[in-house]
mmCIF file of C-alpha atoms in Angstrom:
data_model
loop_
_atom_site.group_PDB
_atom_site.id
_atom_site.type_symbol
_atom_site.label_atom_id
_atom_site.label_comp_id
_atom_site.label_asym_id
_atom_site.label_seq_id
_atom_site.Cartn_x
_atom_site.Cartn_y
_atom_site.Cartn_z
ATOM 1 C CA MET A 24 -13.009 49.522 -37.059
ATOM 2 C CA MET A 25 -11.413 47.250 -40.120
ATOM 3 C CA ASP A 26 -13.371 47.464 -43.653
ATOM 4 C CA PRO A 27 -15.412 44.318 -44.371
ATOM 5 C CA LEU A 28 -13.841 41.282 -45.831
ATOM 6 C CA PRO A 29 -12.781 42.022 -49.483
ATOM 7 C CA LEU A 30 -14.420 38.650 -50.668
ATOM 8 C CA ASP A 31 -16.121 38.898 -53.597
ATOM 9 C CA SER A 32 -14.643 42.398 -55.181
ATOM 10 C CA GLY A 33 -11.192 42.945 -53.312
ATOM 11 C CA THR A 34 -8.101 42.536 -55.057
ATOM 12 C CA VAL A 35 -5.249 40.677 -54.192
ATOM 13 C CA ASP A 36 -3.537 43.626 -53.113
ATOM 14 C CA GLU A 37 -6.515 44.456 -51.033
ATOM 15 C CA VAL A 38 -6.883 41.036 -49.208
ATOM 16 C CA VAL A 39 -3.016 40.959 -48.528
ATOM 17 C CA ASP A 40 -3.452 44.896 -47.162
ATOM 18 C CA PHE A 41 -6.591 43.420 -45.282
ATOM 19 C CA CYS A 42 -4.680 40.377 -43.819
ATOM 20 C CA ILE A 43 -1.573 42.680 -42.583
ATOM 21 C CA GLN A 44 -4.374 44.947 -40.627
ATOM 22 C CA SER A 45 -5.727 41.762 -39.527
ATOM 23 C CA PHE A 46 -2.947 42.108 -36.441
ATOM 24 C CA ASP A 47 -1.989 44.701 -34.000
ATOM 25 C CA SER A 48 1.430 45.822 -33.466
ATOM 26 C CA GLU A 49 1.596 43.053 -30.584
ATOM 27 C CA GLY A 50 0.732 40.037 -32.660
ATOM 28 C CA THR A 51 -3.258 39.706 -31.559
ATOM 29 C CA ILE A 52 -5.451 38.498 -34.892
ATOM 30 C CA LYS A 53 -8.650 40.117 -35.407
ATOM 31 C CA ASN A 54 -9.984 37.704 -38.096
ATOM 32 C CA PRO A 55 -8.063 34.442 -38.000
ATOM 33 C CA SER A 56 -10.288 32.277 -40.137
ATOM 34 C CA PHE A 57 -9.952 34.584 -42.965
ATOM 35 C CA VAL A 58 -6.267 35.019 -42.748
ATOM 36 C CA LYS A 59 -5.900 31.406 -42.412
ATOM 37 C CA MET A 60 -8.184 30.402 -45.585
ATOM 38 C CA PHE A 61 -6.488 33.141 -47.434
ATOM 39 C CA LEU A 62 -3.005 31.673 -46.357
ATOM 40 C CA MET A 63 -4.183 28.426 -47.558
ATOM 41 C CA MET A 64 -5.591 29.204 -50.548
ATOM 42 C CA HIS A 65 -3.619 31.990 -52.389
ATOM 43 C CA PRO A 66 -1.751 29.659 -54.845
ATOM 44 C CA TRP A 67 -5.142 30.015 -57.043
ATOM 45 C CA TYR A 68 -4.135 33.881 -56.778
ATOM 46 C CA ILE A 69 -1.025 34.230 -56.612
ATOM 47 C CA SER A 70 2.081 32.343 -55.960
ATOM 48 C CA SER A 71 3.750 31.924 -52.370
ATOM 49 C CA THR A 72 7.384 33.695 -53.837
ATOM 50 C CA ASP A 73 5.341 36.271 -55.271
ATOM 51 C CA LEU A 74 3.134 36.889 -51.661
ATOM 52 C CA SER A 75 6.416 36.970 -50.180
ATOM 53 C CA LYS A 76 7.861 39.414 -52.541
ATOM 54 C CA LYS A 77 4.351 41.620 -51.654
ATOM 55 C CA LEU A 78 5.278 41.264 -47.853
ATOM 56 C CA LEU A 79 8.728 42.188 -48.674
ATOM 57 C CA LEU A 80 8.322 45.479 -50.662
ATOM 58 C CA GLN A 81 5.635 46.445 -48.035
ATOM 59 C CA SER A 82 8.053 46.212 -45.441
ATOM 60 C CA GLN A 83 10.564 48.597 -47.243
ATOM 61 C CA GLU A 84 8.829 51.174 -49.208
ATOM 62 C CA GLY A 85 8.615 53.476 -46.287
ATOM 63 C CA SER A 86 6.148 51.715 -43.962
ATOM 64 C CA THR A 87 6.104 52.498 -40.573
ATOM 65 C CA GLU A 88 7.136 50.740 -37.620
ATOM 66 C CA ASP A 89 3.705 49.610 -36.713
ATOM 67 C CA ILE A 90 3.391 48.441 -40.443
ATOM 68 C CA ARG A 91 6.551 46.252 -40.237
ATOM 69 C CA ALA A 92 5.551 44.779 -36.983
ATOM 70 C CA LYS A 93 2.288 43.784 -38.534
ATOM 71 C CA ILE A 94 3.504 42.153 -41.362
ATOM 72 C CA CYS A 95 6.026 40.224 -39.419
ATOM 73 C CA HIS A 96 3.374 38.716 -37.382
ATOM 74 C CA LEU A 97 1.377 37.762 -40.076
ATOM 75 C CA VAL A 98 4.688 35.991 -41.622
ATOM 76 C CA LYS A 99 5.215 34.473 -38.296
ATOM 77 C CA TYR A 100 1.422 33.337 -38.156
ATOM 78 C CA TRP A 101 1.902 31.777 -41.992
ATOM 79 C CA ILE A 102 4.818 29.998 -40.659
ATOM 80 C CA SER A 103 3.355 28.535 -37.909
ATOM 81 C CA GLU A 104 0.049 27.639 -39.860
ATOM 82 C CA PHE A 105 1.971 26.286 -42.952
ATOM 83 C CA PRO A 106 5.403 24.976 -42.213
ATOM 84 C CA VAL A 107 5.268 22.432 -44.676
ATOM 85 C CA GLU A 108 5.419 25.274 -47.498
ATOM 86 C CA PHE A 109 8.696 26.795 -46.097
ATOM 87 C CA ASP A 110 10.399 23.463 -45.946
ATOM 88 C CA LEU A 111 9.268 22.354 -49.337
ATOM 89 C CA ASN A 112 9.621 25.482 -50.938
ATOM 90 C CA PRO A 113 13.362 26.820 -50.811
ATOM 91 C CA ALA A 114 13.011 29.990 -52.437
ATOM 92 C CA LEU A 115 9.861 31.171 -50.612
ATOM 93 C CA ALA A 116 12.107 30.404 -47.238
ATOM 94 C CA ASP A 117 15.022 32.299 -48.830
ATOM 95 C CA GLN A 118 12.615 35.231 -49.356
ATOM 96 C CA ILE A 119 11.411 34.893 -45.776
ATOM 97 C CA LYS A 120 15.252 35.179 -44.957
ATOM 98 C CA ASP A 121 15.740 37.924 -46.986
ATOM 99 C CA LEU A 122 12.934 39.894 -45.549
ATOM 100 C CA ARG A 123 14.652 38.943 -42.016
ATOM 101 C CA GLU A 124 18.029 40.397 -43.076
ATOM 102 C CA ASN A 125 16.313 43.468 -44.122
ATOM 103 C CA LEU A 126 14.871 43.879 -40.701
ATOM 104 C CA ASN A 127 18.008 43.529 -39.104
ATOM 105 C CA THR A 128 20.191 46.026 -41.226
ATOM 106 C CA GLY A 129 17.449 48.647 -40.316
ATOM 107 C CA GLY A 130 17.639 47.983 -36.680
ATOM 108 C CA ASN A 131 14.589 46.339 -36.794
ATOM 109 C CA GLU A 132 15.917 43.364 -34.481
ATOM 110 C CA THR A 133 13.165 42.832 -32.480
ATOM 111 C CA GLN A 134 10.904 42.463 -35.180
ATOM 112 C CA SER A 135 12.979 40.180 -37.217
ATOM 113 C CA GLN A 136 13.055 37.781 -34.114
ATOM 114 C CA LEU A 137 9.438 37.279 -34.969
ATOM 115 C CA ILE A 138 10.361 35.448 -38.522
ATOM 116 C CA ASP A 139 11.816 31.952 -37.858
ATOM 117 C CA VAL A 140 12.097 30.093 -40.834
ATOM 118 C CA GLU A 141 15.123 28.087 -39.884
ATOM 119 C CA SER A 142 13.669 26.151 -36.994
ATOM 120 C CA VAL A 143 11.028 25.060 -39.336
ATOM 121 C CA PRO A 144 11.091 20.952 -39.408
ATOM 122 C CA SER A 145 11.849 18.912 -42.495
ATOM 123 C CA TYR A 146 8.865 17.330 -44.053
ATOM 124 C CA LYS A 147 10.408 15.084 -46.677
ATOM 125 C CA TRP A 148 8.995 12.164 -44.947
ATOM 126 C CA LYS A 149 5.739 13.618 -46.840
ATOM 127 C CA ARG A 150 6.771 13.177 -49.963
ATOM 128 C CA GLN A 151 8.259 10.301 -50.068
ATOM 129 C CA VAL A 152 6.338 7.243 -51.777
ATOM 130 C CA THR A 153 6.739 3.642 -50.364
ATOM 131 C CA GLN A 154 9.268 1.746 -51.898
ATOM 132 C CA ARG A 155 8.705 -2.038 -52.409
ATOM 133 C CA VAL A 156 11.926 -4.521 -51.314
ATOM 134 C CA PRO A 157 12.074 -6.902 -54.237
ATOM 135 C CA SER A 158 13.943 -9.249 -52.246
ATOM 136 C CA LEU A 159 11.446 -9.522 -49.323
ATOM 137 C CA SER A 160 8.331 -9.733 -51.656
ATOM 138 C CA LYS A 161 9.746 -12.826 -53.191
ATOM 139 C CA ARG A 162 10.233 -14.911 -49.850
ATOM 140 C CA ARG A 163 7.127 -14.259 -48.500
ATOM 141 C CA LYS A 164 3.461 -15.955 -49.334
ATOM 142 C CA MET A 165 1.070 -13.551 -49.415
ATOM 143 C CA SER A 166 -3.050 -14.034 -49.739
ATOM 144 C CA LEU A 167 -5.556 -11.787 -51.163
ATOM 145 C CA LEU A 168 -8.221 -13.551 -49.518
ATOM 146 C CA PHE A 169 -8.151 -12.036 -45.770
ATOM 147 C CA ASP A 170 -10.716 -14.809 -44.578
ATOM 148 C CA HIS A 171 -8.880 -14.682 -41.195
ATOM 149 C CA LEU A 172 -9.932 -11.286 -40.723
ATOM 150 C CA ASP A 173 -13.680 -10.281 -39.276
ATOM 151 C CA PRO A 174 -15.055 -7.112 -41.034
ATOM 152 C CA CYS A 175 -14.104 -5.328 -38.090
ATOM 153 C CA GLU A 176 -10.605 -6.107 -38.565
ATOM 154 C CA LEU A 177 -10.609 -5.998 -41.915
ATOM 155 C CA ALA A 178 -12.212 -2.207 -41.969
ATOM 156 C CA GLU A 179 -9.182 -1.341 -39.658
ATOM 157 C CA HIS A 180 -6.674 -2.069 -41.879
ATOM 158 C CA LEU A 181 -8.183 -0.478 -44.963
ATOM 159 C CA THR A 182 -8.917 2.238 -42.783
ATOM 160 C CA TYR A 183 -5.163 2.600 -41.399
ATOM 161 C CA LEU A 184 -3.860 2.592 -45.362
ATOM 162 C CA GLU A 185 -5.843 5.052 -46.598
ATOM 163 C CA TYR A 186 -5.450 7.222 -43.552
ATOM 164 C CA LYS A 187 -1.649 7.221 -43.851
ATOM 165 C CA SER A 188 -1.861 7.916 -47.667
ATOM 166 C CA PHE A 189 -4.344 10.500 -46.959
ATOM 167 C CA CYS A 190 -2.006 12.396 -44.675
ATOM 168 C CA LYS A 191 0.476 12.820 -47.157
ATOM 169 C CA ILE A 192 -1.176 14.905 -49.362
ATOM 170 C CA MET A 193 -0.922 18.590 -49.354
ATOM 171 C CA PHE A 194 -2.991 21.344 -50.748
ATOM 172 C CA GLN A 195 -0.182 21.880 -53.535
ATOM 173 C CA ASP A 196 -1.070 18.616 -54.856
ATOM 174 C CA TYR A 197 -4.791 19.309 -55.032
ATOM 175 C CA HIS A 198 -3.348 22.373 -56.846
ATOM 176 C CA SER A 199 -1.628 20.677 -59.552
ATOM 177 C CA PHE A 200 -4.003 18.175 -60.058
ATOM 178 C CA VAL A 201 -6.794 20.871 -61.100
ATOM 179 C CA MET A 202 -4.353 23.020 -63.073
ATOM 180 C CA HIS A 203 -2.665 20.486 -64.949
ATOM 181 C CA GLY A 204 -6.051 17.610 -65.177
ATOM 182 C CA CYS A 205 -3.762 14.805 -64.581
ATOM 183 C CA THR A 206 -1.544 13.149 -61.810
ATOM 184 C CA VAL A 207 1.855 13.734 -63.692
ATOM 185 C CA ASP A 208 4.712 14.551 -61.613
ATOM 186 C CA ASN A 209 2.407 14.023 -58.674
ATOM 187 C CA PRO A 210 3.295 10.692 -57.533
ATOM 188 C CA ILE A 211 1.358 11.231 -53.665
ATOM 189 C CA LEU A 212 -1.948 12.172 -55.246
ATOM 190 C CA GLU A 213 -1.389 9.174 -57.956
ATOM 191 C CA ARG A 214 -0.226 7.080 -55.267
ATOM 192 C CA PHE A 215 -3.692 7.674 -53.194
ATOM 193 C CA ILE A 216 -5.752 7.400 -56.236
ATOM 194 C CA THR A 217 -4.072 3.846 -57.115
ATOM 195 C CA LEU A 218 -4.895 2.576 -53.571
ATOM 196 C CA PHE A 219 -8.671 3.127 -53.959
ATOM 197 C CA ASN A 220 -8.722 1.731 -57.508
ATOM 198 C CA SER A 221 -6.481 -1.133 -56.212
ATOM 199 C CA VAL A 222 -9.141 -1.869 -53.013
ATOM 200 C CA SER A 223 -12.090 -1.770 -55.695
ATOM 201 C CA GLN A 224 -10.723 -3.784 -57.903
ATOM 202 C CA TRP A 225 -9.932 -6.602 -55.427
ATOM 203 C CA ILE A 226 -13.371 -6.398 -54.240
ATOM 204 C CA GLN A 227 -14.569 -7.039 -57.627
ATOM 205 C CA LEU A 228 -11.959 -10.164 -57.666
ATOM 206 C CA MET A 229 -13.136 -11.273 -54.497
ATOM 207 C CA VAL A 230 -16.788 -10.974 -55.574
ATOM 208 C CA LEU A 231 -16.692 -12.901 -59.234
ATOM 209 C CA SER A 232 -14.147 -15.725 -57.865
ATOM 210 C CA LYS A 233 -17.092 -17.522 -56.277
ATOM 211 C CA PRO A 234 -18.643 -19.971 -58.677
ATOM 212 C CA THR A 235 -22.677 -19.461 -57.302
ATOM 213 C CA ALA A 236 -24.633 -16.565 -57.092
ATOM 214 C CA PRO A 237 -25.073 -17.555 -52.994
ATOM 215 C CA GLN A 238 -21.643 -17.218 -52.475
ATOM 216 C CA ARG A 239 -20.806 -14.092 -54.578
ATOM 217 C CA ALA A 240 -23.828 -12.620 -52.092
ATOM 218 C CA ALA A 241 -22.348 -13.564 -49.346
ATOM 219 C CA VAL A 242 -18.966 -11.677 -50.230
ATOM 220 C CA ILE A 243 -21.062 -8.684 -51.014
ATOM 221 C CA ALA A 244 -22.635 -8.746 -47.723
ATOM 222 C CA HIS A 245 -19.239 -9.443 -45.854
ATOM 223 C CA PHE A 246 -17.956 -6.543 -47.519
ATOM 224 C CA LEU A 247 -20.742 -4.208 -47.238
ATOM 225 C CA GLN A 248 -20.350 -5.216 -43.136
ATOM 226 C CA VAL A 249 -16.745 -3.890 -43.872
ATOM 227 C CA ALA A 250 -17.968 -0.423 -45.333
ATOM 228 C CA GLN A 251 -20.038 0.071 -42.438
ATOM 229 C CA LYS A 252 -17.200 -0.599 -39.899
ATOM 230 C CA LYS A 253 -15.077 1.465 -41.897
ATOM 231 C CA GLU A 254 -17.055 4.286 -41.445
ATOM 232 C CA THR A 255 -16.962 3.982 -37.815
ATOM 233 C CA HIS A 256 -13.079 4.001 -37.612
ATOM 234 C CA ARG A 257 -13.063 6.904 -40.378
ATOM 235 C CA PHE A 258 -15.168 9.340 -38.016
ATOM 236 C CA GLY A 259 -12.676 7.929 -35.095
ATOM 237 C CA MET A 260 -9.499 9.386 -36.542
ATOM 238 C CA THR A 261 -11.057 12.949 -37.698
#
């Protein structure tokens, strides 16, 4: 029987030990929700590289074969659930490679095979901010009216833009914003915020561009319909 979850009073070391003990030597996990939550939220308490160092030290300091196996299964679960973290953090990936090398050196090849950070795909596309092509933008004629689109079609377009932008945001972006209080050196989150502000300003422009109150009311009613359709499309993407 495992001890209760160390949610409130547990130290970082106790939580890490709890996550290790959540696995058996065969890789079966007893508390997947807690372990996944900790691996996702741990940067609030300890950096990923420091967490990796703790696991590396525990695997070296006179640990039993059973503990080493559990640590390997925890690392394997970490890699499988959050591969982007290992791709975008070379120092973390190098530490995991060191752990694997130490296991091989100690004759624990079976356990080291559980840790396969080399197979993590590249997630550079998630950090790329779309660049405009000046030569194309000069040749194209564009309109902000979108009068040819009904509320459903416009809702589809806006929802798609927001969805594509939202998919690029990672936990590290939110963490950086909270820690620094701004979007400096955080282009993905900055672009996401800019998109929403731009849509809001565009709607204001569309309303205020109409000269009479009835015309403005009609535009407001149109965008209310768009908002209702967007909710339908948004839930359809989750």
